[in-house]
Amino acid sequence: MLPAEANWQAAADAIADAQTVLVASHVSPDGDAIGSLLGIAGALRGLSKIVTAAIDEGVPDELAFLPNSQTILPKVTRGEFDLMIALDASDIERIGSVGKYGLAHSRRVINLDHHPTNTRFGDILLVMPEAVAAAEVVFDLLQYAGWQLSRDVAFNLLAGLVTDTQGFRIPATSSRCLEIAQALMEAGAPLSEIMARTLNRRSFAEVTLWQNALQSVQLQDGLISAAITQSDLEQASLHKMTDGGLVNYLVDVDAAKVAVVFKELPTAVEISFRAKPGYDVGRLALALGGGGHVLAAGCTLAGSLQQAQELVLALTRKTIDAGEGG
């Protein structure tokens, strides 16, 4: 049964009435962002909609294997749309330049998300904090509206589920999530291939990045942290800021309660949080202007790396003190 609070009929009606649709997701996209976007874009094209799919800077190289990934544009600077669908983005800031253009040039906006910290922007809300991934919300919309679930759509949605649940390992993984995964597999989505190409891979450039970043790791009273500088990125010959999954690696340390990775941008610092059950980093990220989930969240702060570290580490220690066993 679908959760009652999401406005399914209004979303289905808005899509039925639209001919031109812009679908967008958040900056620095992960597998759920790309998979959800490609999944709904594919379903809409199956309905003969004219679809523009876009994310700031386009698809990360490691997700280019997903079906129809080449259709995602890195920017949008012209066109008018009957409808915009913002996916997996908790606030307007997260949908970047593509989202900013879309909000100004779309008659209506559907906000489709699963983050508890979603700010409820847009005209029609499909915000389901109980869902493990935006891909789950897209699947529910397809089921509600009775749209066809093609192999490519199923492939992309399963990639979203796999990546956001870390291979169905996070505490939020539910029996319903597994039922959806089964339905996607029955539609032709290859689980083993998706697992191998998302969870079990790492480029040598990312290994080089970790080699440098691990030297900055500190652990004290359950708080483990690391920093990735612009110099680290250059030495690894990477052109986009990433931690290569380092924050997930650090939170698995036995003595760690919360992991924080600082990523130095030219004029700001991107911060990723991960926590073990009992500690709420979603609330911390929201207080810092970001958002996310209880156990996985993030934010971006203007200023220097040192300034960000001083502020965030002090606040994170308070989060640990307020949590289970604090």
PDB file of C-alpha atoms in Angstrom, residues 6-298:
ATOM      1  CA  ALA A   6       2.127  11.872  -0.950  1.00  0.00           C
ATOM      2  CA  ASN A   7      -0.084  13.534  -3.564  1.00  0.00           C
ATOM      3  CA  TRP A   8      -0.014  10.750  -6.151  1.00  0.00           C
ATOM      4  CA  GLN A   9      -3.090  11.733  -8.122  1.00  0.00           C
ATOM      5  CA  ALA A  10      -2.044  15.365  -8.457  1.00  0.00           C
ATOM      6  CA  ALA A  11       1.376  14.250  -9.712  1.00  0.00           C
ATOM      7  CA  ALA A  12      -0.118  11.764 -12.181  1.00  0.00           C
ATOM      8  CA  ASP A  13      -2.552  14.408 -13.463  1.00  0.00           C
ATOM      9  CA  ALA A  14       0.207  17.017 -13.855  1.00  0.00           C
ATOM     10  CA  ILE A  15       2.299  14.562 -15.860  1.00  0.00           C
ATOM     11  CA  ALA A  16      -0.687  13.564 -17.999  1.00  0.00           C
ATOM     12  CA  ASP A  17      -1.383  17.239 -18.782  1.00  0.00           C
ATOM     13  CA  ALA A  18       2.247  18.074 -19.621  1.00  0.00           C
ATOM     14  CA  GLN A  19       3.875  17.712 -23.006  1.00  0.00           C
ATOM     15  CA  THR A  20       7.327  19.146 -22.241  1.00  0.00           C
ATOM     16  CA  VAL A  21       8.995  17.985 -19.025  1.00  0.00           C
ATOM     17  CA  LEU A  22      12.322  18.879 -17.409  1.00  0.00           C
ATOM     18  CA  VAL A  23      13.666  16.289 -14.977  1.00  0.00           C
ATOM     19  CA  ALA A  24      16.552  17.328 -12.746  1.00  0.00           C
ATOM     20  CA  SER A  25      18.396  16.093  -9.683  1.00  0.00           C
ATOM     21  CA  HIS A  26      20.984  17.307  -7.234  1.00  0.00           C
ATOM     22  CA  VAL A  27      24.527  18.542  -7.784  1.00  0.00           C
ATOM     23  CA  SER A  28      27.348  16.039  -7.186  1.00  0.00           C
ATOM     24  CA  PRO A  29      24.916  13.269  -8.155  1.00  0.00           C
ATOM     25  CA  ASP A  30      25.085   9.769  -6.719  1.00  0.00           C
ATOM     26  CA  GLY A  31      23.583   6.546  -8.014  1.00  0.00           C
ATOM     27  CA  ASP A  32      20.121   7.313  -6.679  1.00  0.00           C
ATOM     28  CA  ALA A  33      20.077  10.753  -8.306  1.00  0.00           C
ATOM     29  CA  ILE A  34      21.145   9.422 -11.710  1.00  0.00           C
ATOM     30  CA  GLY A  35      19.131   6.204 -11.500  1.00  0.00           C
ATOM     31  CA  SER A  36      15.931   7.957 -10.418  1.00  0.00           C
ATOM     32  CA  LEU A  37      16.310  10.624 -13.074  1.00  0.00           C
ATOM     33  CA  LEU A  38      16.924   8.103 -15.854  1.00  0.00           C
ATOM     34  CA  GLY A  39      14.120   5.902 -14.562  1.00  0.00           C
ATOM     35  CA  ILE A  40      11.429   8.565 -14.610  1.00  0.00           C
ATOM     36  CA  ALA A  41      12.753  10.105 -17.841  1.00  0.00           C
ATOM     37  CA  GLY A  42      12.494   6.716 -19.529  1.00  0.00           C
ATOM     38  CA  ALA A  43       8.956   6.182 -18.235  1.00  0.00           C
ATOM     39  CA  LEU A  44       7.896   9.638 -19.453  1.00  0.00           C
ATOM     40  CA  ARG A  45       9.367   9.046 -22.901  1.00  0.00           C
ATOM     41  CA  GLY A  46       7.341   5.848 -22.979  1.00  0.00           C
ATOM     42  CA  LEU A  47       4.298   8.123 -22.589  1.00  0.00           C
ATOM     43  CA  SER A  48       5.452  10.170 -25.616  1.00  0.00           C
ATOM     44  CA  LYS A  49       6.453  13.151 -23.494  1.00  0.00           C
ATOM     45  CA  ILE A  50       9.188  15.504 -24.713  1.00  0.00           C
ATOM     46  CA  VAL A  51      11.719  15.061 -21.913  1.00  0.00           C
ATOM     47  CA  THR A  52      14.827  17.074 -21.066  1.00  0.00           C
ATOM     48  CA  ALA A  53      16.989  15.371 -18.446  1.00  0.00           C
ATOM     49  CA  ALA A  54      19.764  17.422 -16.866  1.00  0.00           C
ATOM     50  CA  ILE A  55      22.093  17.611 -13.875  1.00  0.00           C
ATOM     51  CA  ASP A  56      24.796  20.201 -13.268  1.00  0.00           C
ATOM     52  CA  GLU A  57      28.057  18.888 -14.823  1.00  0.00           C
ATOM     53  CA  GLY A  58      26.336  15.755 -16.134  1.00  0.00           C
ATOM     54  CA  VAL A  59      26.828  12.091 -15.279  1.00  0.00           C
ATOM     55  CA  PRO A  60      29.849  10.934 -13.236  1.00  0.00           C
ATOM     56  CA  ASP A  61      32.077   8.569 -15.221  1.00  0.00           C
ATOM     57  CA  GLU A  62      31.398   5.651 -12.867  1.00  0.00           C
ATOM     58  CA  LEU A  63      27.657   5.819 -13.611  1.00  0.00           C
ATOM     59  CA  ALA A  64      27.938   6.176 -17.382  1.00  0.00           C
ATOM     60  CA  PHE A  65      27.153   2.452 -17.773  1.00  0.00           C
ATOM     61  CA  LEU A  66      23.498   3.051 -16.831  1.00  0.00           C
ATOM     62  CA  PRO A  67      21.074   2.766 -19.770  1.00  0.00           C
ATOM     63  CA  ASN A  68      20.525   6.062 -21.601  1.00  0.00           C
ATOM     64  CA  SER A  69      22.953   7.977 -19.385  1.00  0.00           C
ATOM     65  CA  GLN A  70      24.141   9.824 -22.500  1.00  0.00           C
ATOM     66  CA  THR A  71      20.758  11.594 -22.665  1.00  0.00           C
ATOM     67  CA  ILE A  72      21.481  13.602 -19.492  1.00  0.00           C
ATOM     68  CA  LEU A  73      22.613  17.152 -20.245  1.00  0.00           C
ATOM     69  CA  PRO A  74      25.174  18.990 -18.058  1.00  0.00           C
ATOM     70  CA  LYS A  75      23.220  22.261 -18.223  1.00  0.00           C
ATOM     71  CA  VAL A  76      20.010  23.851 -19.461  1.00  0.00           C
ATOM     72  CA  THR A  77      19.995  27.414 -20.769  1.00  0.00           C
ATOM     73  CA  ARG A  78      16.934  27.592 -22.988  1.00  0.00           C
ATOM     74  CA  GLY A  79      13.425  26.232 -23.383  1.00  0.00           C
ATOM     75  CA  GLU A  80      10.087  26.463 -21.595  1.00  0.00           C
ATOM     76  CA  PHE A  81       8.517  23.499 -19.820  1.00  0.00           C
ATOM     77  CA  ASP A  82       5.016  22.508 -18.854  1.00  0.00           C
ATOM     78  CA  LEU A  83       6.407  20.633 -15.885  1.00  0.00           C
ATOM     79  CA  MET A  84       9.623  20.228 -13.929  1.00  0.00           C
ATOM     80  CA  ILE A  85      10.288  17.190 -11.720  1.00  0.00           C
ATOM     81  CA  ALA A  86      13.001  17.702  -9.093  1.00  0.00           C
ATOM     82  CA  LEU A  87      14.342  14.372  -7.852  1.00  0.00           C
ATOM     83  CA  ASP A  88      16.252  13.424  -4.703  1.00  0.00           C
ATOM     84  CA  ALA A  89      16.893  17.066  -3.750  1.00  0.00           C
ATOM     85  CA  SER A  90      16.005  18.269  -0.263  1.00  0.00           C
ATOM     86  CA  ASP A  91      16.092  21.966  -1.140  1.00  0.00           C
ATOM     87  CA  ILE A  92      16.306  24.373  -4.062  1.00  0.00           C
ATOM     88  CA  GLU A  93      20.017  24.965  -3.534  1.00  0.00           C
ATOM     89  CA  ARG A  94      20.725  21.267  -4.162  1.00  0.00           C
ATOM     90  CA  ILE A  95      19.328  21.312  -7.721  1.00  0.00           C
ATOM     91  CA  GLY A  96      21.921  23.864  -8.788  1.00  0.00           C
ATOM     92  CA  SER A  97      21.882  25.896 -11.988  1.00  0.00           C
ATOM     93  CA  VAL A  98      19.677  23.413 -13.831  1.00  0.00           C
ATOM     94  CA  GLY A  99      17.100  23.653 -11.070  1.00  0.00           C
ATOM     95  CA  LYS A 100      17.290  27.425 -10.922  1.00  0.00           C
ATOM     96  CA  TYR A 101      16.584  27.660 -14.644  1.00  0.00           C
ATOM     97  CA  GLY A 102      13.839  25.057 -14.414  1.00  0.00           C
ATOM     98  CA  LEU A 103      12.033  26.801 -11.571  1.00  0.00           C
ATOM     99  CA  ALA A 104      11.976  30.024 -13.605  1.00  0.00           C
ATOM    100  CA  HIS A 105      10.841  28.375 -16.851  1.00  0.00           C
ATOM    101  CA  SER A 106       8.361  25.671 -15.785  1.00  0.00           C
ATOM    102  CA  ARG A 107       4.632  26.143 -15.230  1.00  0.00           C
ATOM    103  CA  ARG A 108       4.489  23.573 -12.435  1.00  0.00           C
ATOM    104  CA  VAL A 109       7.027  21.741 -10.256  1.00  0.00           C
ATOM    105  CA  ILE A 110       6.848  18.280  -8.696  1.00  0.00           C
ATOM    106  CA  ASN A 111       9.148  17.785  -5.698  1.00  0.00           C
ATOM    107  CA  LEU A 112       9.925  14.037  -5.543  1.00  0.00           C
ATOM    108  CA  ASP A 113      12.215  13.142  -2.670  1.00  0.00           C
ATOM    109  CA  HIS A 114      12.841  10.931   0.354  1.00  0.00           C
ATOM    110  CA  HIS A 115      14.883  13.195   2.644  1.00  0.00           C
ATOM    111  CA  PRO A 116      13.341  14.044   6.049  1.00  0.00           C
ATOM    112  CA  THR A 117      14.927  17.510   5.771  1.00  0.00           C
ATOM    113  CA  ASN A 118      13.111  18.359   2.506  1.00  0.00           C
ATOM    114  CA  THR A 119      11.961  21.999   2.534  1.00  0.00           C
ATOM    115  CA  ARG A 120       8.732  21.196   0.626  1.00  0.00           C
ATOM    116  CA  PHE A 121       9.399  23.486  -2.343  1.00  0.00           C
ATOM    117  CA  GLY A 122       7.378  23.171  -5.544  1.00  0.00           C
ATOM    118  CA  ASP A 123       3.691  22.847  -6.367  1.00  0.00           C
ATOM    119  CA  ILE A 124       3.120  19.100  -5.909  1.00  0.00           C
ATOM    120  CA  LEU A 125       4.845  17.070  -3.215  1.00  0.00           C
ATOM    121  CA  LEU A 126       5.883  13.443  -3.460  1.00  0.00           C
ATOM    122  CA  VAL A 127       8.090  13.555  -0.371  1.00  0.00           C
ATOM    123  CA  MET A 128       8.373  10.186   1.395  1.00  0.00           C
ATOM    124  CA  PRO A 129      10.906  10.209   4.267  1.00  0.00           C
ATOM    125  CA  GLU A 130      10.108   6.557   4.936  1.00  0.00           C
ATOM    126  CA  ALA A 131      11.416   5.559   1.499  1.00  0.00           C
ATOM    127  CA  VAL A 132      15.022   4.337   1.361  1.00  0.00           C
ATOM    128  CA  ALA A 133      15.725   6.056  -1.964  1.00  0.00           C
ATOM    129  CA  ALA A 134      14.175   8.430  -4.462  1.00  0.00           C
ATOM    130  CA  ALA A 135      14.100   5.430  -6.813  1.00  0.00           C
ATOM    131  CA  GLU A 136      11.524   3.845  -4.492  1.00  0.00           C
ATOM    132  CA  VAL A 137       9.285   6.924  -4.821  1.00  0.00           C
ATOM    133  CA  VAL A 138       9.621   6.833  -8.617  1.00  0.00           C
ATOM    134  CA  PHE A 139       8.681   3.145  -8.601  1.00  0.00           C
ATOM    135  CA  ASP A 140       5.610   3.909  -6.488  1.00  0.00           C
ATOM    136  CA  LEU A 141       4.559   6.659  -8.896  1.00  0.00           C
ATOM    137  CA  LEU A 142       4.893   4.300 -11.853  1.00  0.00           C
ATOM    138  CA  GLN A 143       2.836   1.679 -10.047  1.00  0.00           C
ATOM    139  CA  TYR A 144       0.169   4.180  -9.022  1.00  0.00           C
ATOM    140  CA  ALA A 145      -0.193   5.591 -12.522  1.00  0.00           C
ATOM    141  CA  GLY A 146      -0.040   2.183 -14.188  1.00  0.00           C
ATOM    142  CA  TRP A 147       2.878   3.078 -16.446  1.00  0.00           C
ATOM    143  CA  GLN A 148       4.982   0.432 -18.163  1.00  0.00           C
ATOM    144  CA  LEU A 149       8.097  -0.767 -16.363  1.00  0.00           C
ATOM    145  CA  SER A 150      10.620  -1.411 -19.131  1.00  0.00           C
ATOM    146  CA  ARG A 151      13.940  -3.176 -18.612  1.00  0.00           C
ATOM    147  CA  ASP A 152      15.901   0.085 -18.897  1.00  0.00           C
ATOM    148  CA  VAL A 153      13.661   1.855 -16.399  1.00  0.00           C
ATOM    149  CA  ALA A 154      13.937  -1.094 -14.003  1.00  0.00           C
ATOM    150  CA  PHE A 155      17.738  -1.202 -14.470  1.00  0.00           C
ATOM    151  CA  ASN A 156      18.099   2.465 -13.515  1.00  0.00           C
ATOM    152  CA  LEU A 157      15.727   2.313 -10.544  1.00  0.00           C
ATOM    153  CA  LEU A 158      17.471  -0.754  -9.137  1.00  0.00           C
ATOM    154  CA  ALA A 159      20.793   1.111  -9.413  1.00  0.00           C
ATOM    155  CA  GLY A 160      19.246   3.855  -7.294  1.00  0.00           C
ATOM    156  CA  LEU A 161      18.100   1.374  -4.654  1.00  0.00           C
ATOM    157  CA  VAL A 162      21.417  -0.490  -4.569  1.00  0.00           C
ATOM    158  CA  THR A 163      23.569   2.603  -4.184  1.00  0.00           C
ATOM    159  CA  ASP A 164      21.435   4.424  -1.617  1.00  0.00           C
ATOM    160  CA  THR A 165      21.141   1.310   0.570  1.00  0.00           C
ATOM    161  CA  GLN A 166      24.812   0.355   0.086  1.00  0.00           C
ATOM    162  CA  GLY A 167      23.714  -2.996  -1.261  1.00  0.00           C
ATOM    163  CA  PHE A 168      20.703  -3.323   1.081  1.00  0.00           C
ATOM    164  CA  ARG A 169      22.922  -3.022   4.169  1.00  0.00           C
ATOM    165  CA  ILE A 170      21.773   0.213   5.817  1.00  0.00           C
ATOM    166  CA  PRO A 171      19.364   0.046   8.799  1.00  0.00           C
ATOM    167  CA  ALA A 172      16.580   1.723   6.772  1.00  0.00           C
ATOM    168  CA  THR A 173      16.435  -1.214   4.340  1.00  0.00           C
ATOM    169  CA  SER A 174      12.918  -2.602   4.658  1.00  0.00           C
ATOM    170  CA  SER A 175      11.068  -5.677   3.455  1.00  0.00           C
ATOM    171  CA  ARG A 176       9.184  -3.421   1.058  1.00  0.00           C
ATOM    172  CA  CYS A 177      12.473  -2.165  -0.408  1.00  0.00           C
ATOM    173  CA  LEU A 178      13.439  -5.769  -1.068  1.00  0.00           C
ATOM    174  CA  GLU A 179      10.037  -6.444  -2.643  1.00  0.00           C
ATOM    175  CA  ILE A 180      10.589  -3.511  -5.004  1.00  0.00           C
ATOM    176  CA  ALA A 181      14.061  -4.815  -5.852  1.00  0.00           C
ATOM    177  CA  GLN A 182      12.520  -8.182  -6.680  1.00  0.00           C
ATOM    178  CA  ALA A 183       9.939  -6.536  -8.950  1.00  0.00           C
ATOM    179  CA  LEU A 184      12.704  -4.619 -10.741  1.00  0.00           C
ATOM    180  CA  MET A 185      14.727  -7.792 -11.199  1.00  0.00           C
ATOM    181  CA  GLU A 186      11.662  -9.552 -12.605  1.00  0.00           C
ATOM    182  CA  ALA A 187      11.409  -6.690 -15.118  1.00  0.00           C
ATOM    183  CA  GLY A 188      14.962  -7.464 -16.267  1.00  0.00           C
ATOM    184  CA  ALA A 189      17.244  -5.380 -14.026  1.00  0.00           C
ATOM    185  CA  PRO A 190      20.593  -7.212 -13.478  1.00  0.00           C
ATOM    186  CA  LEU A 191      21.302  -7.036  -9.742  1.00  0.00           C
ATOM    187  CA  SER A 192      24.743  -8.681  -9.860  1.00  0.00           C
ATOM    188  CA  GLU A 193      25.981  -6.348 -12.598  1.00  0.00           C
ATOM    189  CA  ILE A 194      24.710  -3.268 -10.787  1.00  0.00           C
ATOM    190  CA  MET A 195      26.326  -4.379  -7.515  1.00  0.00           C
ATOM    191  CA  ALA A 196      29.633  -5.084  -9.247  1.00  0.00           C
ATOM    192  CA  ARG A 197      29.715  -1.774 -11.124  1.00  0.00           C
ATOM    193  CA  THR A 198      28.632   0.491  -8.282  1.00  0.00           C
ATOM    194  CA  LEU A 199      29.695  -1.006  -4.945  1.00  0.00           C
ATOM    195  CA  ASN A 200      32.635  -3.191  -5.926  1.00  0.00           C
ATOM    196  CA  ARG A 201      34.674  -0.820  -8.057  1.00  0.00           C
ATOM    197  CA  ARG A 202      37.151   1.995  -7.497  1.00  0.00           C
ATOM    198  CA  SER A 203      39.412   3.825  -9.928  1.00  0.00           C
ATOM    199  CA  PHE A 204      43.144   4.068  -9.334  1.00  0.00           C
ATOM    200  CA  ALA A 205      42.690   7.846  -9.181  1.00  0.00           C
ATOM    201  CA  GLU A 206      40.432   7.354  -6.157  1.00  0.00           C
ATOM    202  CA  VAL A 207      42.997   5.055  -4.556  1.00  0.00           C
ATOM    203  CA  THR A 208      45.575   7.824  -5.016  1.00  0.00           C
ATOM    204  CA  LEU A 209      43.134  10.300  -3.479  1.00  0.00           C
ATOM    205  CA  TRP A 210      42.655   8.046  -0.451  1.00  0.00           C
ATOM    206  CA  GLN A 211      46.420   7.599  -0.125  1.00  0.00           C
ATOM    207  CA  ASN A 212      46.727  11.341   0.438  1.00  0.00           C
ATOM    208  CA  ALA A 213      43.514  11.907   2.394  1.00  0.00           C
ATOM    209  CA  LEU A 214      44.091   9.067   4.869  1.00  0.00           C
ATOM    210  CA  GLN A 215      47.088  10.949   6.205  1.00  0.00           C
ATOM    211  CA  SER A 216      44.664  13.540   7.582  1.00  0.00           C
ATOM    212  CA  VAL A 217      42.456  11.046   9.443  1.00  0.00           C
ATOM    213  CA  GLN A 218      41.902  11.734  13.142  1.00  0.00           C
ATOM    214  CA  LEU A 219      39.866   9.756  15.673  1.00  0.00           C
ATOM    215  CA  GLN A 220      38.920  11.097  19.077  1.00  0.00           C
ATOM    216  CA  ASP A 221      36.066  10.046  21.377  1.00  0.00           C
ATOM    217  CA  GLY A 222      34.058   8.454  18.586  1.00  0.00           C
ATOM    218  CA  LEU A 223      34.523  11.270  16.061  1.00  0.00           C
ATOM    219  CA  ILE A 224      36.557  10.273  13.015  1.00  0.00           C
ATOM    220  CA  SER A 225      37.366  12.875  10.369  1.00  0.00           C
ATOM    221  CA  ALA A 226      39.422  13.455   7.258  1.00  0.00           C
ATOM    222  CA  ALA A 227      40.011  16.262   4.783  1.00  0.00           C
ATOM    223  CA  ILE A 228      40.434  16.269   1.018  1.00  0.00           C
ATOM    224  CA  THR A 229      42.185  19.351  -0.340  1.00  0.00           C
ATOM    225  CA  GLN A 230      42.374  20.786  -3.820  1.00  0.00           C
ATOM    226  CA  SER A 231      45.997  19.625  -3.862  1.00  0.00           C
ATOM    227  CA  ASP A 232      44.905  16.042  -3.106  1.00  0.00           C
ATOM    228  CA  LEU A 233      42.472  16.228  -5.993  1.00  0.00           C
ATOM    229  CA  GLU A 234      45.112  17.533  -8.393  1.00  0.00           C
ATOM    230  CA  GLN A 235      47.661  14.885  -7.388  1.00  0.00           C
ATOM    231  CA  ALA A 236      45.058  12.191  -8.078  1.00  0.00           C
ATOM    232  CA  SER A 237      44.295  13.756 -11.497  1.00  0.00           C
ATOM    233  CA  LEU A 238      40.620  14.096 -10.598  1.00  0.00           C
ATOM    234  CA  HIS A 239      38.674  17.002 -12.038  1.00  0.00           C
ATOM    235  CA  LYS A 240      35.556  16.870  -9.858  1.00  0.00           C
ATOM    236  CA  MET A 241      35.498  16.946  -6.075  1.00  0.00           C
ATOM    237  CA  THR A 242      34.741  13.556  -4.546  1.00  0.00           C
ATOM    238  CA  ASP A 243      35.728  11.511  -1.527  1.00  0.00           C
ATOM    239  CA  GLY A 244      35.480   8.248  -3.466  1.00  0.00           C
ATOM    240  CA  GLY A 245      33.318   6.785  -0.701  1.00  0.00           C
ATOM    241  CA  LEU A 246      35.826   7.588   2.045  1.00  0.00           C
ATOM    242  CA  VAL A 247      33.193   8.766   4.523  1.00  0.00           C
ATOM    243  CA  ASN A 248      31.431   5.376   4.312  1.00  0.00           C
ATOM    244  CA  TYR A 249      34.750   3.622   4.883  1.00  0.00           C
ATOM    245  CA  LEU A 250      35.567   5.716   7.946  1.00  0.00           C
ATOM    246  CA  VAL A 251      32.240   5.247   9.728  1.00  0.00           C
ATOM    247  CA  ASP A 252      32.848   1.478   9.671  1.00  0.00           C
ATOM    248  CA  VAL A 253      35.831   1.888  12.010  1.00  0.00           C
ATOM    249  CA  ASP A 254      34.939   0.066  15.251  1.00  0.00           C
ATOM    250  CA  ALA A 255      35.594   3.018  17.549  1.00  0.00           C
ATOM    251  CA  ALA A 256      33.828   5.537  15.309  1.00  0.00           C
ATOM    252  CA  LYS A 257      30.369   6.886  16.125  1.00  0.00           C
ATOM    253  CA  VAL A 258      30.254   9.676  13.535  1.00  0.00           C
ATOM    254  CA  ALA A 259      32.454  10.208  10.464  1.00  0.00           C
ATOM    255  CA  VAL A 260      33.020  13.573   8.818  1.00  0.00           C
ATOM    256  CA  VAL A 261      34.874  14.220   5.573  1.00  0.00           C
ATOM    257  CA  PHE A 262      35.729  17.781   4.550  1.00  0.00           C
ATOM    258  CA  LYS A 263      36.140  18.447   0.812  1.00  0.00           C
ATOM    259  CA  GLU A 264      37.852  21.703  -0.054  1.00  0.00           C
ATOM    260  CA  LEU A 265      36.316  23.624  -2.972  1.00  0.00           C
ATOM    261  CA  PRO A 266      37.799  26.834  -4.452  1.00  0.00           C
ATOM    262  CA  THR A 267      35.639  29.129  -2.282  1.00  0.00           C
ATOM    263  CA  ALA A 268      33.783  26.769   0.044  1.00  0.00           C
ATOM    264  CA  VAL A 269      33.927  23.405   1.816  1.00  0.00           C
ATOM    265  CA  GLU A 270      31.623  20.470   1.144  1.00  0.00           C
ATOM    266  CA  ILE A 271      31.020  18.294   4.190  1.00  0.00           C
ATOM    267  CA  SER A 272      29.752  14.704   4.311  1.00  0.00           C
ATOM    268  CA  PHE A 273      28.483  13.078   7.499  1.00  0.00           C
ATOM    269  CA  ARG A 274      27.856   9.420   8.308  1.00  0.00           C
ATOM    270  CA  ALA A 275      26.749   8.028  11.646  1.00  0.00           C
ATOM    271  CA  LYS A 276      26.163   4.751  13.393  1.00  0.00           C
ATOM    272  CA  PRO A 277      22.633   4.125  14.732  1.00  0.00           C
ATOM    273  CA  GLY A 278      21.917   6.288  17.764  1.00  0.00           C
ATOM    274  CA  TYR A 279      23.413   9.502  16.363  1.00  0.00           C
ATOM    275  CA  ASP A 280      21.545  12.075  14.247  1.00  0.00           C
ATOM    276  CA  VAL A 281      23.698  13.861  11.662  1.00  0.00           C
ATOM    277  CA  GLY A 282      20.653  14.873   9.606  1.00  0.00           C
ATOM    278  CA  ARG A 283      19.669  17.454  12.196  1.00  0.00           C
ATOM    279  CA  LEU A 284      23.263  18.679  12.372  1.00  0.00           C
ATOM    280  CA  ALA A 285      23.477  19.105   8.593  1.00  0.00           C
ATOM    281  CA  LEU A 286      20.132  20.928   8.530  1.00  0.00           C
ATOM    282  CA  ALA A 287      21.376  23.389  11.163  1.00  0.00           C
ATOM    283  CA  LEU A 288      24.355  24.083   8.900  1.00  0.00           C
ATOM    284  CA  GLY A 289      22.179  24.793   5.869  1.00  0.00           C
ATOM    285  CA  GLY A 290      22.284  21.295   4.395  1.00  0.00           C
ATOM    286  CA  GLY A 291      20.189  18.200   4.900  1.00  0.00           C
ATOM    287  CA  GLY A 292      19.875  14.480   4.477  1.00  0.00           C
ATOM    288  CA  HIS A 293      18.992  11.550   6.710  1.00  0.00           C
ATOM    289  CA  VAL A 294      19.585  10.656  10.341  1.00  0.00           C
ATOM    290  CA  LEU A 295      22.621   8.508   9.496  1.00  0.00           C
ATOM    291  CA  ALA A 296      23.798  10.173   6.259  1.00  0.00           C
ATOM    292  CA  ALA A 297      23.779  13.870   5.500  1.00  0.00           C
ATOM    293  CA  GLY A 298      25.822  16.759   4.171  1.00  0.00           C
TER     294      GLY A 298
END
